[in-house]
XYZ file of C-alpha atoms in Angstrom:
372
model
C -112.052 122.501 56.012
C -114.169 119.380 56.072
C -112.091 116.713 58.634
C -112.582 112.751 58.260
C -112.663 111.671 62.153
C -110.427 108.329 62.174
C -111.301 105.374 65.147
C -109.572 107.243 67.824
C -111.286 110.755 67.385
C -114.782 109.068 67.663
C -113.474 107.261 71.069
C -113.109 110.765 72.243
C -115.933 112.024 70.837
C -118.206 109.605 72.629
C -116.551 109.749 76.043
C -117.148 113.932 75.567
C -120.390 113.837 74.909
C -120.723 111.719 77.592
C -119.492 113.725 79.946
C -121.118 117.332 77.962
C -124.257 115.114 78.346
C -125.090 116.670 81.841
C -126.195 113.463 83.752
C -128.437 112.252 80.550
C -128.018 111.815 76.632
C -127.415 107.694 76.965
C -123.945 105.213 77.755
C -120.872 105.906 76.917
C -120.692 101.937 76.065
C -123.774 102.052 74.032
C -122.259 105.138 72.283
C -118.732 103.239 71.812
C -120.685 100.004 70.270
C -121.956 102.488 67.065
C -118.151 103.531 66.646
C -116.864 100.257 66.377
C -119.555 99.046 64.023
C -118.308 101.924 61.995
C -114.586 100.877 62.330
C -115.258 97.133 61.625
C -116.964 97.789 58.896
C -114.457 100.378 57.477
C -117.065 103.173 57.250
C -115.545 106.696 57.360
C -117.508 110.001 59.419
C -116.796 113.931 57.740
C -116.997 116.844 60.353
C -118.224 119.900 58.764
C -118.257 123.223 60.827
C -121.689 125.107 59.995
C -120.320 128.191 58.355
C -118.697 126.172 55.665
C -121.649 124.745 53.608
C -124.449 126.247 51.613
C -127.436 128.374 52.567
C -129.909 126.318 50.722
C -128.066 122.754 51.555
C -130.838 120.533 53.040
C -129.934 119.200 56.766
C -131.764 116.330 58.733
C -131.691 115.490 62.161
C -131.550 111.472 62.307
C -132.735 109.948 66.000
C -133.792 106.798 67.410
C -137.034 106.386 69.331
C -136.211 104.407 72.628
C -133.249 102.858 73.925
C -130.340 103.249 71.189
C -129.694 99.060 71.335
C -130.175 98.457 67.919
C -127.749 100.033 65.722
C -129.658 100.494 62.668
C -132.573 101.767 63.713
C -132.088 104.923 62.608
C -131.035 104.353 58.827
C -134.933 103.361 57.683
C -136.537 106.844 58.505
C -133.255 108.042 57.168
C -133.325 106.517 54.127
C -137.076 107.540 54.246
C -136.863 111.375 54.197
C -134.122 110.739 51.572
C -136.232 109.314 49.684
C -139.293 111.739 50.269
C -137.153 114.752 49.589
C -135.543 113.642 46.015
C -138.776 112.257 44.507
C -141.699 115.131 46.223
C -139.239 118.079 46.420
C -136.708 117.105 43.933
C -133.993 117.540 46.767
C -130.748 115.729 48.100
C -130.139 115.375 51.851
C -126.491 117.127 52.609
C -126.054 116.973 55.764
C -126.666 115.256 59.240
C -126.807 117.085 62.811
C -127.241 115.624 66.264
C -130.367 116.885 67.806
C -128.466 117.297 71.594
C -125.352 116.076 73.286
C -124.587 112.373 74.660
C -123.031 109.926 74.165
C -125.935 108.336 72.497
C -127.489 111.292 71.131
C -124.315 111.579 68.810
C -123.305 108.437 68.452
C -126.497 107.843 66.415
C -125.894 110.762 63.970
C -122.530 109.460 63.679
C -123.565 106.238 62.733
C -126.284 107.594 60.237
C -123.301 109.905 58.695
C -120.643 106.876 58.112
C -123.679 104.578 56.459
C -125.473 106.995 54.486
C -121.980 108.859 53.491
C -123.524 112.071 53.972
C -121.022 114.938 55.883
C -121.807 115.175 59.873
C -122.396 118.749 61.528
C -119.781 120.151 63.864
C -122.880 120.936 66.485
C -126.297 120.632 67.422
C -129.923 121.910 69.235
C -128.828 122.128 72.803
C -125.357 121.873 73.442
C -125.870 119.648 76.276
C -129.217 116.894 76.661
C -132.407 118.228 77.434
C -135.188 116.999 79.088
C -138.090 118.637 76.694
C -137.673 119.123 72.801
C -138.843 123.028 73.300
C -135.319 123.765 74.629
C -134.101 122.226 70.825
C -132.548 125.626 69.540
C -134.226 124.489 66.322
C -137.161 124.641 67.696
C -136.817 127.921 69.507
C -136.074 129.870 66.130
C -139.607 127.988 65.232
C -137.681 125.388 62.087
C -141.025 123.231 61.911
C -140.142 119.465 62.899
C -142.505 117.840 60.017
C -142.187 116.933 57.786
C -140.774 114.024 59.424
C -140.238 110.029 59.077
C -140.705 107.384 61.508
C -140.218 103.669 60.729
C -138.958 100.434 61.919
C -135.641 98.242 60.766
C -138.072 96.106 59.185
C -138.801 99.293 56.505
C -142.166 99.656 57.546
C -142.137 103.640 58.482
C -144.812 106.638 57.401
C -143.787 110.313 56.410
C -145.661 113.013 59.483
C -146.857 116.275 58.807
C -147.782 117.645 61.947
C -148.913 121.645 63.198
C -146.440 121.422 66.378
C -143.695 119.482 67.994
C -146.342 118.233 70.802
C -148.350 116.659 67.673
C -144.988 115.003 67.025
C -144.073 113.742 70.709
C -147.573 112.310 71.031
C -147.889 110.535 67.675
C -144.061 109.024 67.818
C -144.610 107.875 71.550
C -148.060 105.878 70.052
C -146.051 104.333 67.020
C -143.370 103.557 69.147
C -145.347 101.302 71.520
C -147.352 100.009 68.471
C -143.432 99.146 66.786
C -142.411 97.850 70.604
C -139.390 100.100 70.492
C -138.223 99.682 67.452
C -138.024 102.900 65.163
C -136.148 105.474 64.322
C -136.543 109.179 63.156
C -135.592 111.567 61.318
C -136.901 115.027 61.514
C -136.264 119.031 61.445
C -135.468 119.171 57.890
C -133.626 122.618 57.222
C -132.028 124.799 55.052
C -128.321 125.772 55.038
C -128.990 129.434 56.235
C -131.753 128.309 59.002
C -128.782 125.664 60.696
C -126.478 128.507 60.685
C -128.935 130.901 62.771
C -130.218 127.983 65.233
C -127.173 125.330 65.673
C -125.223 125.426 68.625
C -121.784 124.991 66.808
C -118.708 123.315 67.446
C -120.252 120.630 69.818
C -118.487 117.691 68.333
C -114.969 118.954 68.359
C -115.707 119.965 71.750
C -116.681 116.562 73.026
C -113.863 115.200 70.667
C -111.274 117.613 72.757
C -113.088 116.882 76.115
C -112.285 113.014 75.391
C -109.188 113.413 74.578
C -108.296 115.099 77.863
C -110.091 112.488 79.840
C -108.264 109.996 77.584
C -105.255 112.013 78.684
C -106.414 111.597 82.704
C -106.758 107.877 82.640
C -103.699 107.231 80.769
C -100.805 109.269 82.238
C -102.593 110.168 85.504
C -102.875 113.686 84.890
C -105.324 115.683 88.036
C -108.381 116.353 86.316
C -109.787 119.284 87.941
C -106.738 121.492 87.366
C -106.415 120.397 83.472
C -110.211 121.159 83.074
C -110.197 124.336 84.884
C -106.980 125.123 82.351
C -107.918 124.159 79.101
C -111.723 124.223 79.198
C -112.545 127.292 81.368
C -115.073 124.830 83.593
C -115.833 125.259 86.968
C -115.359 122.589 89.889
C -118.403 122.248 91.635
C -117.191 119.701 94.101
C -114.838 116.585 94.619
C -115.778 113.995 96.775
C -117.924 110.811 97.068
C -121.325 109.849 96.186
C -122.972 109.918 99.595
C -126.604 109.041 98.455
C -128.914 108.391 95.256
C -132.734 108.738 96.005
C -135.764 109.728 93.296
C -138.901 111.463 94.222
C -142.119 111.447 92.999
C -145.868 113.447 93.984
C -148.305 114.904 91.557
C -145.727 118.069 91.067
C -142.381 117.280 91.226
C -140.280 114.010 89.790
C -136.518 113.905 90.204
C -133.640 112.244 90.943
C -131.163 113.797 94.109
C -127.703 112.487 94.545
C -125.559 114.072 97.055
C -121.938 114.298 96.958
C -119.775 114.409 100.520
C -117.023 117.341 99.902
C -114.355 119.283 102.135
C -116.940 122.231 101.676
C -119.683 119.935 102.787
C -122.993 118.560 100.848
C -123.339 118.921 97.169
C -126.550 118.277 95.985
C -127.503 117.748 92.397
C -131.006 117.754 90.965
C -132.252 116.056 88.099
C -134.808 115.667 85.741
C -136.252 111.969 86.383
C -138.980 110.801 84.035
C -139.822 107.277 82.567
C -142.010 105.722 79.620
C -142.216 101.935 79.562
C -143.335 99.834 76.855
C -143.084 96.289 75.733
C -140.292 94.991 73.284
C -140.815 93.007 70.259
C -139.375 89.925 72.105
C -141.924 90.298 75.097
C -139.529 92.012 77.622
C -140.855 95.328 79.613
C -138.434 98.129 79.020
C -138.282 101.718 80.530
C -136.949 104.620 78.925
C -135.831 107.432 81.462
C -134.746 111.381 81.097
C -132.435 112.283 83.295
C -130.838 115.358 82.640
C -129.011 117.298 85.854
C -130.890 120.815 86.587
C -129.672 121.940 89.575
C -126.342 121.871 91.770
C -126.369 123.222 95.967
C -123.919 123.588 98.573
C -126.067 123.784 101.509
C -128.167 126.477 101.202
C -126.222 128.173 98.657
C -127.625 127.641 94.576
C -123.863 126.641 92.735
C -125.399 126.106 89.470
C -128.399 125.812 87.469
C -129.254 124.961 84.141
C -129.031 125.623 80.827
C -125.864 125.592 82.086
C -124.444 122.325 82.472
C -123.593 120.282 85.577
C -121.351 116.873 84.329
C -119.949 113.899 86.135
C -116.831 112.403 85.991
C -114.592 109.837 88.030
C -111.302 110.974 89.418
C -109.218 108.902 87.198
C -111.554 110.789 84.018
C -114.416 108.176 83.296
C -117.030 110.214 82.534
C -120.588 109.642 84.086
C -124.246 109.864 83.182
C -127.098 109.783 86.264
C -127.106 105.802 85.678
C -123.551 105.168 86.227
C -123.965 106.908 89.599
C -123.048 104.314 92.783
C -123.060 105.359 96.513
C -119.053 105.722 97.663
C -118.157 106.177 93.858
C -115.236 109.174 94.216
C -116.280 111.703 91.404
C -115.433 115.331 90.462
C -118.723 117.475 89.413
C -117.529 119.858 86.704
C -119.652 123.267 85.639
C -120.009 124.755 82.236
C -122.107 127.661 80.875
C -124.464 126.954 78.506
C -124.576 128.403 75.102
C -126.124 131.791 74.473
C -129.097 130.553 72.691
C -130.081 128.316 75.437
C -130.451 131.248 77.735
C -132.942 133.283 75.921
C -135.899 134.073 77.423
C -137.934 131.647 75.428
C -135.724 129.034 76.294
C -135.620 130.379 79.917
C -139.352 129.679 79.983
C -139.638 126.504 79.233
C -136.570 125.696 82.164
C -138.640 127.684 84.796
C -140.801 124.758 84.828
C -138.282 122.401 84.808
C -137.533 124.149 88.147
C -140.275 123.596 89.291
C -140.211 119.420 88.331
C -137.447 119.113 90.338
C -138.718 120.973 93.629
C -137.608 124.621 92.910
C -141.064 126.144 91.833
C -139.584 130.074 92.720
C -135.696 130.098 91.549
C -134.368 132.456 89.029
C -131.641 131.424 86.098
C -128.156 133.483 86.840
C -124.932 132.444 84.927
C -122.500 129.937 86.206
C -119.575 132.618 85.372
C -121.793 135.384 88.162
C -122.505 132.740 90.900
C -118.971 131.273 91.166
């Protein structure tokens, strides 16, 4: 049964994702500003689970390109497609989906789905944030991303038809230094049937039960590793305190390495660290980063490595992205496995060179579930 998400459940839902985000996927205060636009202005969001609408129903994937500090940036490409798709194709948009997880990354469809009152998606492409749009499960079951639409607050936007999703990257990133940050898109269009076989479902509810728990840590105190290991099946990679932050950068390898002190020793933690800068409409440099964690060690031994997902959280259950890390911050590093789809082989490909970005050019995937 559809289920309206009242003030409270899209708290928790943005301090989830935050935390399912993996080190990346934007702030959990940025994320927390698009909720309480929605609750001030008395908009309502709709949670849908994927089996329960139509197999032709027509779903979009609403975005922003850059930082998410604008909160409307997304509804002009939104309103955009809309429009392309009821006067070209004689079609209504039903439904909105997150493209991956963070606190960002869904706040934005959230926003999009309380404006536009069209019914959210309980999921989305990854099931964690990604540091390439090939590991979009959308992608992998080869849902084109055009047409698309791309515009600025302002309404000035353009429909894209493009042959591949590297077309897309490389004409958005252009128009996005041409609109100095300020767009939004809207893309994958897809039918009913073709969201059922690519979604990764039940994200949102997750990250809405997640939040809840962590809402449930800093309020009554509760220990967080034992009530995670208990009601979410996750593993705990390590407690202890942020020893070090350092990035690294040649010709082959870019990432960010933060190591965690333990009672076991070490953890390290590799992630994916990558930056585009461009200049903002009011003359001020600004840098996007990706920053997505890839790889956790204990000493010489691999704990986990991605798709499956290595989070952040304090001890007292704020959760954490790669930014909000401080040397001598006390955190717990939490393990989940990734969803089935993100550990095909075609996925598996494109993480192998992720591997390698981040200074593992040989390593294998195993599960989480066969290493600990």
């Amino acid at each position: 049964m559809p289920q309206e998400l009242h003030h409270k459940d899209l708290e928790d839902v943005i301090y989830g994702a935050t935390l399912l985000g993996a080190g990346g996927g934007g702030s959990t205060s940025i994320g927390l500003s698009f909720i309480s636009q929605i609750q001030k202005e008395g908009k309502s969001v709709v949670l849908v689970s994927p089996d329960e609408i139509k197999d032709d129903a027509l779903v979009v994937v609403p975005a922003i390109l850059g930082a998410p500090t604008t909160r409307n940036k997304h509804i002009p490409a939104l309103s955009l497609i809309k429009k392309y798709f009821e006067n070209v194709e004689k079609r209504t948009t039903d439904y909105v989906v997150p493209l991956e997880v963070g606190a960002g990354n869904f706040a934005v469809p959230i926003h999009a789905a309380a404006w536009s009152n069209i019914p959210l998606i309980d999921g989305d492409g990854a099931g964690r944030s990604i540091p390439s749009l090939k590991l979009v499960s959308f992608e992998m079951h080869d849902i084109p991303i055009s047409p698309m639409a791309i515009a600025k607050t302002d309404g000035n936007g353009a429909i894209l038809f493009v042959n591949n999703t590297e077309w897309a990257e490389k004409i958005c990133l252009q128009i996005l230094v041409a609109f100095k940050g300020n767009a939004g898109a809207t893309f994958y269009p897809m039918t009913g049937r073709q969201l059922k076989d690519s979604v990764i479902p039940g994200t949102v509810s997750l990250s809405m039960k997640i939040g809840s728990i962590l809402r449930k840590v800093r309020e009554e105190g509760a220990y967080l590793p034992d009530i995670f290991t208990e009601e979410l099946d996750a593993y705990v990679l390590g407690i202890g305190k942020v020893k070090s932050i350092e990035m690294r950068s040649s010709k082959s390898t870019s990432f960010q390495k933060t190591v965690v002190r333990t009672e076991r020793g070490n953890l390290e933690v590799y992630a994916t660290y990558g930056k585009v800068g461009f200049e903002t409409e009011e003359g001020e440099q600004e840098t996007l980063y990706t920053n997505e964690n890839i790889i956790a060690k204990l000493g010489e031994r691999i704990l986990t490595i991605a798709p499956d997902l290595i989070c952040w959280s304090t001890t007292d259950g704020k959760p954490l992205t790669n930014t909000d890390l401080k040397e001598g911050l006390d955190v717990v590093v939490l393990g989940f496995e990734a969803h089935e789809k993100l550990r095909s082989e075609k996925a598996l490909t494109e993480f192998r060179r992720i591997y390698k970005e981040v200074g593992f050019e040989h390593l294998e995937y195993t599960p989480i579930e066969e290493i600990i």
